[in-house]
PDB file of C-alpha atoms in Angstrom:
ATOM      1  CA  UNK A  22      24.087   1.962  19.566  1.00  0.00           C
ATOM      2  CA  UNK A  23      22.891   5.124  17.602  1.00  0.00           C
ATOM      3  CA  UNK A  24      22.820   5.934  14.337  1.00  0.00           C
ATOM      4  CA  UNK A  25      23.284   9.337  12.570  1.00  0.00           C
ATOM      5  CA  UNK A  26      21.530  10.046   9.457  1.00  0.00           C
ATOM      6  CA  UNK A  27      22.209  13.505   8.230  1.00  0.00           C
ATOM      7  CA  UNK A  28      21.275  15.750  10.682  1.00  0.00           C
ATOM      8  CA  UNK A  29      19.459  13.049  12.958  1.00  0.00           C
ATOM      9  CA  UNK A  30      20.918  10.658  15.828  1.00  0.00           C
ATOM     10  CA  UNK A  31      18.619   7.573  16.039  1.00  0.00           C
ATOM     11  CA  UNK A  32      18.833   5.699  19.276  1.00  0.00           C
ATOM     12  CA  UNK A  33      16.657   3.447  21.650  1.00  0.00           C
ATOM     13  CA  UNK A  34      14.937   5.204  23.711  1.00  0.00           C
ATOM     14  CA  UNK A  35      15.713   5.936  27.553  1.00  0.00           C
ATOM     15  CA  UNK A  36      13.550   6.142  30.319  1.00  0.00           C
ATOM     16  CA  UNK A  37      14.524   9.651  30.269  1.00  0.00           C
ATOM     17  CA  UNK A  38      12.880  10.247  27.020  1.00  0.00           C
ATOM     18  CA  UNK A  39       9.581   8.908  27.970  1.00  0.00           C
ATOM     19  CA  UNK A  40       8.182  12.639  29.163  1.00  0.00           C
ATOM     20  CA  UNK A  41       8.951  13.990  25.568  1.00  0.00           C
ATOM     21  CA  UNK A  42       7.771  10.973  23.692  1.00  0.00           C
ATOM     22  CA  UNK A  43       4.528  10.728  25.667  1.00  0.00           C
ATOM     23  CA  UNK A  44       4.435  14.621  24.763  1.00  0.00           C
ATOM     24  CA  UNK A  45       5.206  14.171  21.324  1.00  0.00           C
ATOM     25  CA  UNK A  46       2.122  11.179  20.876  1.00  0.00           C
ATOM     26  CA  UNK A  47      -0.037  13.649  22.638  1.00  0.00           C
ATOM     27  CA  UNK A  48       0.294  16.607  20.420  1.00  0.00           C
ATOM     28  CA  UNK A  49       0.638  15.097  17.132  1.00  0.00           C
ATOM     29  CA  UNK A  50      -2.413  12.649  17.545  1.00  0.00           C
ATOM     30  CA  UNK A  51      -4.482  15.883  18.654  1.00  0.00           C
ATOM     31  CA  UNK A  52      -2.845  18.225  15.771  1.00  0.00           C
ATOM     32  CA  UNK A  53      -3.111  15.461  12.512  1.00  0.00           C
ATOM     33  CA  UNK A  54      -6.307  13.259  13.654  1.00  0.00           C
ATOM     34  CA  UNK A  55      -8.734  16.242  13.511  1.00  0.00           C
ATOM     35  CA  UNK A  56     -11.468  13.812  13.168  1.00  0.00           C
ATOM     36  CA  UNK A  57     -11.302  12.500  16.613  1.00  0.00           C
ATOM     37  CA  UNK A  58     -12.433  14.316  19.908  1.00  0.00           C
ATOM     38  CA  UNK A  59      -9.085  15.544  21.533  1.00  0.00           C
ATOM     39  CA  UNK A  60     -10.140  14.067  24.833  1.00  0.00           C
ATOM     40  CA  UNK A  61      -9.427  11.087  23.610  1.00  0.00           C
ATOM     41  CA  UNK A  62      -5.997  11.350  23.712  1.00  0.00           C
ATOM     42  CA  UNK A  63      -4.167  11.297  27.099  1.00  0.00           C
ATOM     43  CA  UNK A  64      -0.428  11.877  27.811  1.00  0.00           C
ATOM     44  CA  UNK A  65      -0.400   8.335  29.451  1.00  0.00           C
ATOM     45  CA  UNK A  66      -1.179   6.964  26.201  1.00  0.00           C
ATOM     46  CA  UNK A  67       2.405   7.050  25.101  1.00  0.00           C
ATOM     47  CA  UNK A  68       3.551   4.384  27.886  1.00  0.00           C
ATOM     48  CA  UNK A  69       0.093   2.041  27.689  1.00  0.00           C
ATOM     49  CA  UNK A  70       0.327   1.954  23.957  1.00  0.00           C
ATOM     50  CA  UNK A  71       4.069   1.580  23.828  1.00  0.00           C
ATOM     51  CA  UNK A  72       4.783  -1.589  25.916  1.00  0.00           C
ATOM     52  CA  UNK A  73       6.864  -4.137  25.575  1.00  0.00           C
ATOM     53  CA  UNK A  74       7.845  -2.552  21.735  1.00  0.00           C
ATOM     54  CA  UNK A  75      11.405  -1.566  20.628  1.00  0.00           C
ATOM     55  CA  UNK A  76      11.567   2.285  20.607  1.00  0.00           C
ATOM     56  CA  UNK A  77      13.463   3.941  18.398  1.00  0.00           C
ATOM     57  CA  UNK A  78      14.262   8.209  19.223  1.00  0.00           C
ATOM     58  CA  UNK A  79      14.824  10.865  16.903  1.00  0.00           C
ATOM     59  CA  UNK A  80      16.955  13.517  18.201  1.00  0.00           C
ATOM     60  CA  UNK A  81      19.044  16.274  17.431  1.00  0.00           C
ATOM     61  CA  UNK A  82      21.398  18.053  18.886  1.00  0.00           C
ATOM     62  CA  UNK A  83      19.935  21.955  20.556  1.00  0.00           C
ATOM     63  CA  UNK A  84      16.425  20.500  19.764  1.00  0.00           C
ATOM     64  CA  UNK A  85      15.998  17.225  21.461  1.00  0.00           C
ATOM     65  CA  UNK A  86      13.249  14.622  20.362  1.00  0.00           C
ATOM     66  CA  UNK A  87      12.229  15.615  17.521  1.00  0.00           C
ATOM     67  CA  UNK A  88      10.072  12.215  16.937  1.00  0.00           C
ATOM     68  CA  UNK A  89       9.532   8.475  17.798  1.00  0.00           C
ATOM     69  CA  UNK A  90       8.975   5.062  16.202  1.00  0.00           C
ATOM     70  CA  UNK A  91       7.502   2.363  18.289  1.00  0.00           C
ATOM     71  CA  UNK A  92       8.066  -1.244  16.221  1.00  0.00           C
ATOM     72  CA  UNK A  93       6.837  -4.898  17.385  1.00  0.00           C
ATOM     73  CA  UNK A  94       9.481  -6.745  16.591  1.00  0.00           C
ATOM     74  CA  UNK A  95       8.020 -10.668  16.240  1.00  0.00           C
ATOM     75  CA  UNK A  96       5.870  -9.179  13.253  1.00  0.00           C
ATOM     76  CA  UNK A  97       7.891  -6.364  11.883  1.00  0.00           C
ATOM     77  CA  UNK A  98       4.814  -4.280  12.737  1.00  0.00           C
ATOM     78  CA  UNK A  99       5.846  -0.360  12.928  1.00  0.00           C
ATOM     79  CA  UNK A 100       2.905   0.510  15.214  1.00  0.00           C
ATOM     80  CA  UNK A 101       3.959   4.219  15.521  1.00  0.00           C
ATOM     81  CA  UNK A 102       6.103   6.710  14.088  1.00  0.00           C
ATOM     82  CA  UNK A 103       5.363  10.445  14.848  1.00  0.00           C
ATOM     83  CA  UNK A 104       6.928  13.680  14.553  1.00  0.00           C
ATOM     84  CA  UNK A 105       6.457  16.810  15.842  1.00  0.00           C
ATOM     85  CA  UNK A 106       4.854  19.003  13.847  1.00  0.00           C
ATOM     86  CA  UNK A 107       7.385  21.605  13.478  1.00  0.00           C
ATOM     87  CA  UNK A 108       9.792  18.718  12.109  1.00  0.00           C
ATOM     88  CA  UNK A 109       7.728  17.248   9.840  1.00  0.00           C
ATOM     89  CA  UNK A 110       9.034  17.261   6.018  1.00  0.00           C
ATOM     90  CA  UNK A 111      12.441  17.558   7.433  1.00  0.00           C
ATOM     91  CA  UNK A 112      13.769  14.176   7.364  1.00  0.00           C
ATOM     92  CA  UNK A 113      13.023  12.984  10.864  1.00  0.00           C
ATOM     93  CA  UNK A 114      10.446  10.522   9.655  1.00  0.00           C
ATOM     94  CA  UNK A 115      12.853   9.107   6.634  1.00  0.00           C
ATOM     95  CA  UNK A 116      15.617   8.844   9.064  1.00  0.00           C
ATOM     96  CA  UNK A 117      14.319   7.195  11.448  1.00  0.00           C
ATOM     97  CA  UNK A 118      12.533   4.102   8.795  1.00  0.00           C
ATOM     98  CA  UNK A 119      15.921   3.728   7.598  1.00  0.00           C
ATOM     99  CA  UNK A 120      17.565   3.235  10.774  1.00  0.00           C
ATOM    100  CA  UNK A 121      15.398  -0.276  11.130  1.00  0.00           C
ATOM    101  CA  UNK A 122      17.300  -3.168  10.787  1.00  0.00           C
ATOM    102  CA  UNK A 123      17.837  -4.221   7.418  1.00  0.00           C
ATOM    103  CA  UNK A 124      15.754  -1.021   6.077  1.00  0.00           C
ATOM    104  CA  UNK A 125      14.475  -1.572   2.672  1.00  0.00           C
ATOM    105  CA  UNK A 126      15.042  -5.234   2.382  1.00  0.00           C
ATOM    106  CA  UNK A 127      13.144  -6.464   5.385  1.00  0.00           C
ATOM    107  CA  UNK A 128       8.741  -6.293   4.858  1.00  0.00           C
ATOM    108  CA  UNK A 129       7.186  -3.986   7.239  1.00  0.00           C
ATOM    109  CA  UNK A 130       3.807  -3.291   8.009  1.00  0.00           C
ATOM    110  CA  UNK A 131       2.228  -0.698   9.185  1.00  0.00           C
ATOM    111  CA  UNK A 132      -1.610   0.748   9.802  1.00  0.00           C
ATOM    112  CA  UNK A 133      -2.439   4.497   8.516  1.00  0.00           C
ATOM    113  CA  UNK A 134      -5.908   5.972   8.870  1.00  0.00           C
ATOM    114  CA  UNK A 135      -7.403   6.710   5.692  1.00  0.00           C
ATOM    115  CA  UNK A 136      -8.219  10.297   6.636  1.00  0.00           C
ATOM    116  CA  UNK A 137      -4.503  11.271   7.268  1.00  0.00           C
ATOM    117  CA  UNK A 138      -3.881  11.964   3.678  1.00  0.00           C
ATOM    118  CA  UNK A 139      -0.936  13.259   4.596  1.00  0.00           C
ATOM    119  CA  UNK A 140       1.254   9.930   6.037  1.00  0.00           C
ATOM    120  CA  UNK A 141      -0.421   7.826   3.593  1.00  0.00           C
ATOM    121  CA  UNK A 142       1.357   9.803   0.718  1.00  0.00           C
ATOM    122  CA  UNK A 143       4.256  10.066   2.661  1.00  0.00           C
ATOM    123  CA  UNK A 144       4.364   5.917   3.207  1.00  0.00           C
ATOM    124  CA  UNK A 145       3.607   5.692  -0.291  1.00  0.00           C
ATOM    125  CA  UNK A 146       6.476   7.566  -1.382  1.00  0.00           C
ATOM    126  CA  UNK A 147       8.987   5.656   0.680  1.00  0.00           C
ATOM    127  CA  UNK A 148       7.436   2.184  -0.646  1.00  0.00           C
ATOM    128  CA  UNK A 149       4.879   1.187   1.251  1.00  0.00           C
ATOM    129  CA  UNK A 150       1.867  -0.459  -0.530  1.00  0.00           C
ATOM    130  CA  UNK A 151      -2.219  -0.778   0.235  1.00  0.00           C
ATOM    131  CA  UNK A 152      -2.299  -5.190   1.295  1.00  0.00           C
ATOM    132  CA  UNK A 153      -5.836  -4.497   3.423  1.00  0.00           C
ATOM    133  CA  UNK A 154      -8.351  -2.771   5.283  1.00  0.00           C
ATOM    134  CA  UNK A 155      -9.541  -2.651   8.718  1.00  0.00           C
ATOM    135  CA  UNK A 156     -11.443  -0.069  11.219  1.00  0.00           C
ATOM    136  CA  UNK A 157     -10.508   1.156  14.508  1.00  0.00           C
ATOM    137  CA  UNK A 158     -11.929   3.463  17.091  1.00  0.00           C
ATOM    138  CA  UNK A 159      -9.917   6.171  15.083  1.00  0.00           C
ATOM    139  CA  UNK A 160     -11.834   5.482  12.197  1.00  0.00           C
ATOM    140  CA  UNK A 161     -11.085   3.139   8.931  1.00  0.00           C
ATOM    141  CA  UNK A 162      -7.252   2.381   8.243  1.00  0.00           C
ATOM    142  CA  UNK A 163      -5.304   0.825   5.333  1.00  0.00           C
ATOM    143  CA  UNK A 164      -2.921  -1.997   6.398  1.00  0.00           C
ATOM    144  CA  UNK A 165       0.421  -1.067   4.429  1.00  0.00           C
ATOM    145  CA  UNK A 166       3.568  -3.201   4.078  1.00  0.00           C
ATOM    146  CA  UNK A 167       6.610  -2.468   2.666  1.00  0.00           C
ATOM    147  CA  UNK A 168       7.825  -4.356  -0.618  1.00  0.00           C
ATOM    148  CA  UNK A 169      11.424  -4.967  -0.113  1.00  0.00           C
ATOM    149  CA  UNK A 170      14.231  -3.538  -2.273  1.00  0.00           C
ATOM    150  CA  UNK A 171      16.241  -6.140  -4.479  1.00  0.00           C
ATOM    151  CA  UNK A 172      19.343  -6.663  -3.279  1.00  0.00           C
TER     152      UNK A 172
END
C-alpha cells in the first residue's frame, strides 16, 4: 500500500531503499546535530537503529527518497523521522506524519533534542506537546506526544 499526499508517495520501505535511508540518517544527523562529533554517526546506524520498526519512505517521483520515518508500533513511539536537507520545509515531513494510521486521532510520542530548535517548533506546530524530559548521549531531549484531534 502507498499513499500519495500532494506531491509525496508514502510507502513501506524496501530492502532496496535501505542504501538511501541509511544515507539520508547519516547526513541529516551530521548536518542538524552540530553539537555532536560527526564521527559519531556511521552509515550502519540506519539498519542497527532501525530494527524490527515499521518504516515508512518518502519519495517522489525524479527525486527518490526524499526522507524516512521509523515508528515502534506496540507504543506508538515515532523514533525517527528525517529529511534531507534540501527537502526540508517542503512537506515531506507533514506528509509522511499524516500517512500514520489513524493520523491525528491516535497519541504519538516522540523524543526531540532540545538543541534542535528547529524540529521542536516544527512538532509543535503539527500538535505535539512537552509530557517529559530525559538525556541521551546526544544530549538532553523533550519527550513529546501528540494530543489527538476530536473526532
Amino acid at each position: 500500500m502507498s499513499l500519495s499526499i500532494e506531491l509525496w508517495t508514502i510507502r513501506p520501505a524496501r530492502s532496496d531503499d535501505t542504501p538511501a535511508l541509511c544515507d539520508i540518517y547519516l547526513t541529516v544527523r551530521r548536518t542538524a546535530f552540530t553539537w555532536v562529533d560527526p564521527g559519531r554517526f556511521h552509515r550502519e546506524d540506519f539498519s542497527t537503529h532501525a530494527k524490527d520498526e515499521a518504516v515508512f519512505v518518502c519519495h517522489k517521483a525524479n527525486v527518490g527518497s526524499a526522507g524516512f520515518l521509523a515508528l515502534w508500533e506496540p507504543e506508538n513511539f515515532i523514533h525517527m523521522l528525517y529529511v534531507r536537507p534540501e527537502f526540508q520545509g517542503q512537506g515531506a515531513g507533514t506528509a509522511l506524519l499524516k500517512a500514520l494510521p489513524y493520523w491525528p486521532r491516535r497519541r504519538y510520542r516522540l523524543k526531540c533534542l532540545v538543541n534542535n530548535k528547529r524540529a521542536l517548533a516544527y512538532y509543535e506546530a503539527m500538535g505535539f506537546e512537552v509530557c517529559g524530559f530525559g538525556t541521551s548521549p546526544e544530549g538532553d531531549y523533550k519527550d513529546m506526544e501528540l494530543a489527538p484531534a476530536a473526532e
